[in-house]
XYZ file of C-alpha atoms in Angstrom:
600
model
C -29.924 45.472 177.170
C -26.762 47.606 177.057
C -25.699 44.893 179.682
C -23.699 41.692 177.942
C -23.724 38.058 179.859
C -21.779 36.312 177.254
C -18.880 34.718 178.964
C -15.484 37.040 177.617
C -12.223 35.803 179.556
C -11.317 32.525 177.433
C -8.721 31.187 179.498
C -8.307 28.024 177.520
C -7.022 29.950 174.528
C -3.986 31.849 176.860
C -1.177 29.214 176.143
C -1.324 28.977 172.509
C -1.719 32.956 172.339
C 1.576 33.209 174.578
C 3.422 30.979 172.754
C 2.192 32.379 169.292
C 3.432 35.648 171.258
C 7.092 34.478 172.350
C 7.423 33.473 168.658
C 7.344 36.524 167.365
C 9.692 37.843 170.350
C 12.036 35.644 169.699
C 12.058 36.539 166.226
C 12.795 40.022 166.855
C 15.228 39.427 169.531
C 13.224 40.921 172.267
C 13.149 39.269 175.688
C 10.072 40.078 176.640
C 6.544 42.353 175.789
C 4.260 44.622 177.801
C 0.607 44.577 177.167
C -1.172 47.183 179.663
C -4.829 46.811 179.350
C -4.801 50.331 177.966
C -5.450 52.519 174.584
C -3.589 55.440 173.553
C -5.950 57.739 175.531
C -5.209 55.823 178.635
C -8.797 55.194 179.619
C -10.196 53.030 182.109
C -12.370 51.134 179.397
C -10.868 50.505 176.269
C -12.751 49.459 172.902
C -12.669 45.653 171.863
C -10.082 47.019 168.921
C -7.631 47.242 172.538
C -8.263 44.692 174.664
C -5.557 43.078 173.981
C -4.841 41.858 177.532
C -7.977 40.384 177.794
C -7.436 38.669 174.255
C -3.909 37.443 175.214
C -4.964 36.365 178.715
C -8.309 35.975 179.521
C -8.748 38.875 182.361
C -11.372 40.780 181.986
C -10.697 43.055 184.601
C -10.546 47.383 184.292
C -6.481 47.581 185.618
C -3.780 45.534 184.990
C -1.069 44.705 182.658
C 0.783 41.793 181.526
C 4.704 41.318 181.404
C 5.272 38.163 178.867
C 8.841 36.929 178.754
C 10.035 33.793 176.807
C 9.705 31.471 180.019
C 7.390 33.270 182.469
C 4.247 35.573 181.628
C 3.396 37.565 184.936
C -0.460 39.229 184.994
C 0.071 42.699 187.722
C -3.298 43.194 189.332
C -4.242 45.254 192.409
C -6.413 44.702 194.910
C -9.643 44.984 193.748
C -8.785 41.709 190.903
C -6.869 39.165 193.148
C -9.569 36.908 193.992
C -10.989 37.624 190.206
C -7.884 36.893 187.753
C -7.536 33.554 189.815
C -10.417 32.178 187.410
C -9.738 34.010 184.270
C -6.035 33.088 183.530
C -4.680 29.537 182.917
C -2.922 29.690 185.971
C -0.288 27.080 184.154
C 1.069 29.555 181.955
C 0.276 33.116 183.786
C 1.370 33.976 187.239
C -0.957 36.329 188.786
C 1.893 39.149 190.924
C 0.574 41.745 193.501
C 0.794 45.168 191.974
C 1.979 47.552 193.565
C 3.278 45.910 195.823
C 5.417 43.996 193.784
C 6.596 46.889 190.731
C 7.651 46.047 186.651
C 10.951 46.868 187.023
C 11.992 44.431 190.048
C 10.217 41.777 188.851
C 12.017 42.338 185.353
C 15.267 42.219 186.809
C 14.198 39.318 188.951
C 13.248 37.518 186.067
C 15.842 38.365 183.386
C 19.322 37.993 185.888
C 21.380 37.751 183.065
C 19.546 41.410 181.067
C 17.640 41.344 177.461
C 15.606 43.679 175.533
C 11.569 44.642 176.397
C 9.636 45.862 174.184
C 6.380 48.191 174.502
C 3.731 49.986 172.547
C 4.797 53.695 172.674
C 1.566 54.536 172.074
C 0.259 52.144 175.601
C 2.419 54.110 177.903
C 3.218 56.742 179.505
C 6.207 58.582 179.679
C 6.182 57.953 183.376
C 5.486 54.448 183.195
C 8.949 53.712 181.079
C 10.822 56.316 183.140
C 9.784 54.463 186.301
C 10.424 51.253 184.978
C 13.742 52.302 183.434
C 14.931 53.764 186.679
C 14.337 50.121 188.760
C 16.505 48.641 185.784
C 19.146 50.994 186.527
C 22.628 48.487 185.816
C 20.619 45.636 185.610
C 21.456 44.773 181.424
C 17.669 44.993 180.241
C 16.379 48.071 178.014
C 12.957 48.945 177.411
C 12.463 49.660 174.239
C 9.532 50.448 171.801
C 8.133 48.701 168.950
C 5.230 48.200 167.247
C 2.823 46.123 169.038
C 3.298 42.439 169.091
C -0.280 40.988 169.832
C -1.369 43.023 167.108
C 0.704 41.117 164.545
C -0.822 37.524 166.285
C -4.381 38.904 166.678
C -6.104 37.788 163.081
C -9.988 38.753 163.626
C -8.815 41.926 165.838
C -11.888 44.552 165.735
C -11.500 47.822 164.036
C -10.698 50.688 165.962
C -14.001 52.825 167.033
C -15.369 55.486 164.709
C -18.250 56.350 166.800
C -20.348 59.989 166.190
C -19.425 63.173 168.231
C -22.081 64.988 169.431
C -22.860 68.829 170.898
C -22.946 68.582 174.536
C -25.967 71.350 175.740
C -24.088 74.669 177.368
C -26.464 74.848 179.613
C -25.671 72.029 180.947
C -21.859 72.575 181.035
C -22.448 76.313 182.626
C -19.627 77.738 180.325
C -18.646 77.738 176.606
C -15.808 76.545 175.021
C -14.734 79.970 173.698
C -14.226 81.088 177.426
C -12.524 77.521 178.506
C -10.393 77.750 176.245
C -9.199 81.169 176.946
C -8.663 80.272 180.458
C -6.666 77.869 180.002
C -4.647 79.818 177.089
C -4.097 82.412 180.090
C -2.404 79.889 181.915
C -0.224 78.510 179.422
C 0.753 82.318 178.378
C 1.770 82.579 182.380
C 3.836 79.793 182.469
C 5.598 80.595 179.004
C 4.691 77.686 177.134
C 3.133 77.826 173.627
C 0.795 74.630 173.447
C -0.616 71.771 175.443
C -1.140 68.637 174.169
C -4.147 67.171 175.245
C -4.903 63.341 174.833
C -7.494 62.329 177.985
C -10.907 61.879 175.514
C -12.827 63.102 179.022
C -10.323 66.435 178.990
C -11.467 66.360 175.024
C -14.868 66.253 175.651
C -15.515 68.633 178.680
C -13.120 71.494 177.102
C -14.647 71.133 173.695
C -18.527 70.400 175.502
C -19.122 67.574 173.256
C -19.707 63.818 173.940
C -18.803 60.580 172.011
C -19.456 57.071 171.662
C -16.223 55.751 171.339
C -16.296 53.693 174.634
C -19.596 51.959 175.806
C -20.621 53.130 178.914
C -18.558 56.151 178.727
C -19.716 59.186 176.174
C -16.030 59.533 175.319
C -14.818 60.400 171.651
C -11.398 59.532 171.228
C -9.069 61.707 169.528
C -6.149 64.299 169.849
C -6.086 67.824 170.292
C -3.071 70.531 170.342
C -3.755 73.646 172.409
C -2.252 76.696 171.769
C -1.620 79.725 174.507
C -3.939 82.104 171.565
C -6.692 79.703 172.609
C -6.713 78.165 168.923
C -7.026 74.186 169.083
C -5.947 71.821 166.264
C -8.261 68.573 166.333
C -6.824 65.237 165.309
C -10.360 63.134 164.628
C -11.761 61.284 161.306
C -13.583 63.463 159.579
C -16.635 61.317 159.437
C -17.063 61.479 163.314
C -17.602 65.521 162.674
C -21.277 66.181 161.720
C -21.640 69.919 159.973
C -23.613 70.619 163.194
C -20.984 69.787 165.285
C -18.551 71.647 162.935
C -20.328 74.737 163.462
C -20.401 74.150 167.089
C -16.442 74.200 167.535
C -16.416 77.622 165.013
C -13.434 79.227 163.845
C -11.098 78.812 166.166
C -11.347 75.157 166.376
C -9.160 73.328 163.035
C -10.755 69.892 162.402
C -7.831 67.550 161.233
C -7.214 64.212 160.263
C -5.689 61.601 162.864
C -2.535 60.902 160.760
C -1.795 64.706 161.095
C -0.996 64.337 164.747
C 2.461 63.236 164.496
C 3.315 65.749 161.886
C 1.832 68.205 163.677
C 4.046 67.694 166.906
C 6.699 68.107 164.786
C 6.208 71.647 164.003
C 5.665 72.612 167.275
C 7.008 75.703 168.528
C 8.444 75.042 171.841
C 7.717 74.577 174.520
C 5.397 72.390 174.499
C 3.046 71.125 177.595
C 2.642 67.369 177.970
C 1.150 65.472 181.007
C 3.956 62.323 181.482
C 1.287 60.321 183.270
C -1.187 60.395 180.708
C -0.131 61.206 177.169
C 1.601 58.541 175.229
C 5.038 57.741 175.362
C 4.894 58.402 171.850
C 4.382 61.622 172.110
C 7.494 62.536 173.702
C 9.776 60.826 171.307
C 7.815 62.451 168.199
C 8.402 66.012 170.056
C 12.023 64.496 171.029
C 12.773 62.996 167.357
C 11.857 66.823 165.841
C 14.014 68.663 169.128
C 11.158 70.547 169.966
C 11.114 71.641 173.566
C 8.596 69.828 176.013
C 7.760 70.203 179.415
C 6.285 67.952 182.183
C 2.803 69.034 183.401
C -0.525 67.882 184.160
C -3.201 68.614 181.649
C -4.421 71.878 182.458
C -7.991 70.166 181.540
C -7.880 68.268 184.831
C -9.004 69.962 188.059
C -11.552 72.761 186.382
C -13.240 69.216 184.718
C -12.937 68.203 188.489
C -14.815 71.271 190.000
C -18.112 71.089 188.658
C -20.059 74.383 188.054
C -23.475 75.459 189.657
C -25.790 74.587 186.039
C -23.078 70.858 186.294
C -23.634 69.965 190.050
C -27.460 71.390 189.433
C -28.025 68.851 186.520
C -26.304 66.081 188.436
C -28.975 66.697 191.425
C -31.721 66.141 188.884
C -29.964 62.828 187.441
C -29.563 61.386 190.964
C -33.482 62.082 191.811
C -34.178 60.395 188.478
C -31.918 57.382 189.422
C -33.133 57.075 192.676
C -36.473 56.729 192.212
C -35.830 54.129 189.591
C -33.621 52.376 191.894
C -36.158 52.308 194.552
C -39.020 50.972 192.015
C -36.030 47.984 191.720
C -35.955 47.971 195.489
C -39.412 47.591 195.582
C -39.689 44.897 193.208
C -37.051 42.889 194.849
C -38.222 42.839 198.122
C -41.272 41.415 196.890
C -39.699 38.072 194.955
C -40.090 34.846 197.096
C -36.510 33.950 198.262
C -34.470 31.499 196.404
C -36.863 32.764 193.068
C -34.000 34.974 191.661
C -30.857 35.076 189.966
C -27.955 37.597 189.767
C -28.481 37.859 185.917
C -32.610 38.670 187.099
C -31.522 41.194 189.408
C -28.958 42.889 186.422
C -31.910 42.880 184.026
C -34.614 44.337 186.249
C -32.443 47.225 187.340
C -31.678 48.165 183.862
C -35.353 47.878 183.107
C -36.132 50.532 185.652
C -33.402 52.656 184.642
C -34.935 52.321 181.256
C -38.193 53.327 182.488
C -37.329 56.961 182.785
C -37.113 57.377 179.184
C -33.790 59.613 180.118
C -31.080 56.260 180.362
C -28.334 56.916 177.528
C -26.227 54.227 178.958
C -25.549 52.195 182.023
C -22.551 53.857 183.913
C -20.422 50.757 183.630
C -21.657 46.688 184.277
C -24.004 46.398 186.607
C -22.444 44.683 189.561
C -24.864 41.523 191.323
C -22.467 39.289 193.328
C -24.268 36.858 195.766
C -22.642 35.243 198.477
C -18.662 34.182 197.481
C -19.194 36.378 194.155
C -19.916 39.579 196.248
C -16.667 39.184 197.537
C -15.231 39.753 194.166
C -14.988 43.878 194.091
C -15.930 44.127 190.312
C -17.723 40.940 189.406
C -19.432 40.777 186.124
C -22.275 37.941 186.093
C -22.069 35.738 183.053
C -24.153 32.932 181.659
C -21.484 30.272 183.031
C -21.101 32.175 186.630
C -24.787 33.086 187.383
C -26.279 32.358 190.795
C -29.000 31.827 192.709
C -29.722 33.960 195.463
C -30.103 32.303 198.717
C -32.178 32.289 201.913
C -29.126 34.013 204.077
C -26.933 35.653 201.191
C -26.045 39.065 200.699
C -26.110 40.165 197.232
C -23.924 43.003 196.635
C -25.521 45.653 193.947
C -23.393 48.254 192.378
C -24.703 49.956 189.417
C -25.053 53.229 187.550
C -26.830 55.214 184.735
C -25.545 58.010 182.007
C -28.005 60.444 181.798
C -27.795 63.847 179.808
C -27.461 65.894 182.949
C -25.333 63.353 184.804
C -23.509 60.278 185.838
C -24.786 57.929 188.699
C -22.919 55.115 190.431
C -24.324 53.845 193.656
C -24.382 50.164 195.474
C -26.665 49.081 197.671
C -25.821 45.600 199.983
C -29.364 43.867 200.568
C -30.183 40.917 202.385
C -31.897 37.549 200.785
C -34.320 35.992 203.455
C -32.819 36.553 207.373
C -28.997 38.198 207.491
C -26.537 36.569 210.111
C -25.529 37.967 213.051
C -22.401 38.775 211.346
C -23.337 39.995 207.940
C -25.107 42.776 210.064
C -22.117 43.347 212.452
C -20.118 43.708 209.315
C -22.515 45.639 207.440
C -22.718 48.339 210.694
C -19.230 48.977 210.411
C -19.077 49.988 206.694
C -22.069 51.843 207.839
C -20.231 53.685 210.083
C -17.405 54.642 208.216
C -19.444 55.880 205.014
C -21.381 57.778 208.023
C -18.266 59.466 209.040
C -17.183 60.615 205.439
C -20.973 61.517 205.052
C -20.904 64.061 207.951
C -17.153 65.525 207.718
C -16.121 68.852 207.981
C -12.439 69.439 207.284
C -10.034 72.260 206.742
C -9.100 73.375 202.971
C -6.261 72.139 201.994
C -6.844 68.485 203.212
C -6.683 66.005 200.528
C -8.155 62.617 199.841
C -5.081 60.551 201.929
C -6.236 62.876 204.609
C -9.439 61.475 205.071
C -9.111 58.010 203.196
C -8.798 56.577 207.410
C -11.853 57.854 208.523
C -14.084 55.622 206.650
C -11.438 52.638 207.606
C -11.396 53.313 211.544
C -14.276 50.944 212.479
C -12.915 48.444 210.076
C -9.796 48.970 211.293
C -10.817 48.544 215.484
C -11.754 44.724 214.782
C -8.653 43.879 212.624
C -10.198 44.388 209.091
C -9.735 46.075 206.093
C -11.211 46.775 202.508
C -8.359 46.465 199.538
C -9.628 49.577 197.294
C -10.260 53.366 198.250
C -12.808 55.002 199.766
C -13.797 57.313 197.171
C -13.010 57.860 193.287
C -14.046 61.502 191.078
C -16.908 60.763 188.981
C -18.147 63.124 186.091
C -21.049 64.274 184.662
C -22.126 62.796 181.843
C -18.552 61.936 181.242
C -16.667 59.259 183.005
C -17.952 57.095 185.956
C -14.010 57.106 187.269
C -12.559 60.230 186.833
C -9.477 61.898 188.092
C -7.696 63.274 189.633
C -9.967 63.441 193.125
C -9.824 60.531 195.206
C -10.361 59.607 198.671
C -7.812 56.933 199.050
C -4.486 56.820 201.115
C -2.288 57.672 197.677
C -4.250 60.571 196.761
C -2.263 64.116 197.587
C -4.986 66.457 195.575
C -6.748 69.140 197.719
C -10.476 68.268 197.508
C -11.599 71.413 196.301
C -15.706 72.616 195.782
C -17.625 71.279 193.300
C -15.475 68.036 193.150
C -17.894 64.795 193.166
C -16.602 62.018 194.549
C -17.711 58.574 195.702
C -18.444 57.388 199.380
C -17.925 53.387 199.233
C -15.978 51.767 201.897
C -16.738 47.710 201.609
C -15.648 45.076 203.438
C -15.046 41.092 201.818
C -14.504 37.755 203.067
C -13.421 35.911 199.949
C -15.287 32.679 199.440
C -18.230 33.844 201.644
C -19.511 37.548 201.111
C -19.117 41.006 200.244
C -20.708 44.121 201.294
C -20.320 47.931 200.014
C -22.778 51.024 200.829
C -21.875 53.701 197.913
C -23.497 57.273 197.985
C -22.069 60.221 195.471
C -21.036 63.085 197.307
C -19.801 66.535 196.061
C -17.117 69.088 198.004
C -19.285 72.196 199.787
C -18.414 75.150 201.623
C -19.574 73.763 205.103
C -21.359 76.929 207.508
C -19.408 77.299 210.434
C -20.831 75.967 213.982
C -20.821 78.392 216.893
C -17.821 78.906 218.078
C -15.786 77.688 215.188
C -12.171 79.314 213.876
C -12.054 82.204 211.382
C -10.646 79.334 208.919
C -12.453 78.186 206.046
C -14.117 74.701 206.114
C -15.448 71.775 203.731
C -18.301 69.263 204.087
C -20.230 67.421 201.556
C -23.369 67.129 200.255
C -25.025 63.957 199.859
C -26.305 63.251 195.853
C -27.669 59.953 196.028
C -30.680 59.385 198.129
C -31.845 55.239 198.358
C -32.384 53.616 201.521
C -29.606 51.745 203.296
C -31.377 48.680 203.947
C -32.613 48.430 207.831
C -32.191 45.031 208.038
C -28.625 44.965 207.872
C -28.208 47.548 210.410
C -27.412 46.567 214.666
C -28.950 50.001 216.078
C -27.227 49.062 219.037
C -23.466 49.259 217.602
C -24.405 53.169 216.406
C -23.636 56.445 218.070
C -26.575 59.320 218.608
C -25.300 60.874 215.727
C -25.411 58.113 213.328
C -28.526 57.349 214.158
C -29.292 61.189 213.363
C -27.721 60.995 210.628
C -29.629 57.590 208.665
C -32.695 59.030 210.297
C -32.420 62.293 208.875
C -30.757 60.873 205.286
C -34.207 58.654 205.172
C -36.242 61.498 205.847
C -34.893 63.247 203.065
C -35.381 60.047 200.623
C -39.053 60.313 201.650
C -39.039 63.848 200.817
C -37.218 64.466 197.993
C -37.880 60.354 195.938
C -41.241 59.483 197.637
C -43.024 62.297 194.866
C -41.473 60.627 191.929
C -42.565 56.268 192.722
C -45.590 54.625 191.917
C -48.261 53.921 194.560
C -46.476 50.588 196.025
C -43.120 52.073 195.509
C -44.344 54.886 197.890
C -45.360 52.322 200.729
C -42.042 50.538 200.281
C -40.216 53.545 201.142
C -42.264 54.110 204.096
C -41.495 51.010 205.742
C -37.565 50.867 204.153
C -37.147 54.470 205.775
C -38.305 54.057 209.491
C -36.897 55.853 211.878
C -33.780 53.571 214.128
């Protein structure tokens, strides 16, 4: 199973860890210490050797950070944890706080009236982070100020960082080489006058160099540091063990293999100046380049939006990886329909799915943890089934399924909502709206130009008409064969990017009654050129294509609450699942679909 149960958030052992913590602090003279659930690469997942918020806490969750001061510890979560942190955390010692609603910086100066010294990690933050949080603290008597990491000196049995192999990711898969993506983007810094870039996102690592890692679980990420210069040579800061002789003679000539503990060095003979991405690159970075007075710039890693917009051979693998995934989820589909009620569990539903995934002899990974939340736990937006938490389902539940595979030729994440025994009216009602709004995103054509916050309401507006809400965005970039959440494309209300061709994205609006249910339809999309109809503007247009092709589960659905053209449109996106999945199932899969893709 690459899927754990073991029970990780160990609440009970928060107080003595804080006060361990504030020891130290006080030692030093420091009011207070940041812990961001976050590596130097600034990654979604981080190894065990950084979970330090999850050590010092007990929250388990992807986002979030932790201010500890000497007589308050304050846990920032967003939406998607609120509900979740609640039963991680020893609630006596750790105050969960809104974020972003509520920002570091006020809350500092809320908290310390009378000023005092922070420290951070300068290698856990971004340069926009501090300047952000330095800019609320404006006059108010506390400095930030960096140090080396505090937990780390009260952490005994910390894991070892990751040393996991690198390996040669197939150019026909990629659809370009690294010789030629590196040139392009050596163009670009020779345009804009600056000399290097340097490049610290392990996704940006792996898709410019085409190589993978297992650094992360779940995410073929190697981590490491790279420096590239506007010649198109690259300097790469990795153990030397990681770097098989295959691999060496993949990167070639151009490419300079070097040690990790030549990074710093290395910035400091930097001829300026220099490109570094503020939201992503370490903190320490800039103080290295601004220790040595080498010239820097602000910009975003040139890495980003051509990782973003996949090419033909990417989005052509990706096609393949969904059909694969699909058919495996529908075998799953299958299987569950045909368990007597009340005979399952979330953990048996987590399990099974993996097995079919498995099945395919072509699973690598699982995409992230399988999400199974039944009844008050699919209310939870990224609930993790342990031992302690696991459920029954029950006659009149939803379960909530959100899950994913890594695949050579791509990255999957879909979720499925399915009913145990009879749905209520209003688990259906409920369900028809999200239904509705991931229809509308489904069938969009917009102008170029418009970016995610442009769109975000469309998927919200029959939530929205009866009072209701979902608190996470519609849509988030995935990769292929890289990470599940990647940036920067987004369909959420923040999100200023122009969605551009080739960018995948997720469809997933949700909505969640905490305590009682959750619900969430997810397909993968990707940006298209979208044909004009008769009669349309000389102005270029966008639409997406659907990837993922499951059934949306019938039951769940009132026909009577959809328009003509939604019912075209889950009519025609079940014909297609017939046509393009039905070839690939077993004999009683193949019935299944029948009946699961009826026409409304």
């Amino acid at each position: 199973m690459f899927q754990s149960f073991t029970e990780s958030a160990r609440p009970e052992q928060g107080p003595a860890r804080l006060t361990a913590l504030r020891a130290v602090m006080a030692k030093q003279g420091f009011s207070g210490f940041l812990i961001p659930r976050a590596d130097a690469h600034q990654g979604e997942y981080v190894a065990p050797h950084d979970e330090r918020l999850q050590w010092l806490t007990g929250f388990t969750g992807s986002a979030g950070f932790c201010a500890a001061l000497l007589d308050r510890a304050g846990v920032f979560i967003d939406g998607r944890y609120r509900t979740q942190v609640k039963g991680q955390v020893a609630l006596s010692h750790f105050t969960p706080v809104p974020w972003p609603e509520i920002k570091l910086g006020p809350w500092l100066a809320d908290a310390l009236s009378q000023g005092g010294r922070v420290a951070y990690d300068p290698w856990l933050h971004t340069p926009d982070q501090i300047t952000e949080a330095e800019k609320a603290l404006e006059n108010s008597g506390i400095t930030l100020e960096p140090s080396e990491n505090l937990v780390d000196a009260i952490w005994p049995d910390q894991p070892a960082p990751p040393m996991g192999a690198v390996s040669v990711y197939p150019e026909d898969l990629a659809g370009e080489t690294h010789a030629s993506k590196r040139a392009r983007l050596a163009k670009t810094l020779r345009s804009l006058g600056q000399k290097s870039m340097v490049i610290t996102l392990p996704d940006c690592l792996a898709w410019l160099l085409n190589i993978r890692g297992s650094d992360i679980a779940k995410n073929p990420l190697p981590h490491g540091f790279a420096i590239l210069y506007d010649t198109g040579h690259l300097s790469l800061f990795m153990p030397a063990e990681k770097l098989s002789a295959a691999l060496r003679t993949h990167l070639g000539p151009e490419i300079t293999p070097c040690p990790p503990e030549a990074f710093v060095p290395a910035l400091h003979s930097l001829l300026g100046p220099v490109r570094v991405d503020t939201n992503s690159a370490p903190m320490k970075v800039v103080l290295e380049l601004q220790e040595a007075s080498v010239p820097w710039v602000a910009g975003q890693d040139l890495c980003l939006l051509p990782k973003a917009t996949k090419t033909t051979a990417e989005i052509a693998a990706t096609r393949e990886a969904h059909l694969r995934d699909g058919a495996a989820m529908c075998e799953f589909l299958t299987w569950f329909d045909a368990q007597p009620i009340g005979s399952l569990s979330e953990i048996d539903v987590v399990t099974t799915l993996e097995g079919y995934r498995r099945a395919t002899n072509a699973l690598l990974d699982i995409s992230f943890d399988t999400i199974a939340g039944t009844g008050e736990h699919g209310a939870i937006m990224h609930y993790r089934v342990t031992e302690t938490s696991n459920k029954r389902l029950e006659d009149g539940h939803l379960i909530v399924v959100d899950s994913g595979g890594q695949y050579i030729d791509g990255t999957t994440d879909i979720t499925r909502t399915l009913p145990v025994g009879t749905p209520s009216h209003e688990a259906r009602t409920q369900f028809t709206r999200v239904l509705q709004g991931m229809i509308a995103i489904s069938r969009l054509r917009f102008p170029k130009g418009l970016a995610g916050r442009d769109i975000d309401a469309i998927a919200r507006f029959p939530l929205w008409t009866a009072g209701q809400d979902f608190d996470h965005g519609t849509g988030h970039g995935v990769g292929v064969y890289l990470c599940v959440h990647e940036g920067p494309q987004r369909i959420s209300r923040v999100s200023e990017l122009p969605l551009q061709p080739g960018m995948i994205l997720s469809n997933e609006p949700g909505y969640y009654r905490e305590g009682a249910f959750g619900i969430r339809i997810e397909n993968l999309i990707v940006v298209e050129d979208s044909n004009p109809p008769i009669g349309a503007d000389d102005r270029r247009m966008y639409g997406f294509e659907t990837l993922t092709y499951v059934p949306i589960d019938l039951r769940l659905i009132r026909p009577e609450m959809l328009g003509p053209l939604e019912k075209e449109w889950i009519n025609h996106y079940h014909g297609v699942c017939r046509d393009r999945i039905g070839p690939r199932l077993s004999d009683e899969a193949r019935v299944w679909l029948e009946q699961a893709t009826r026409p409304i």
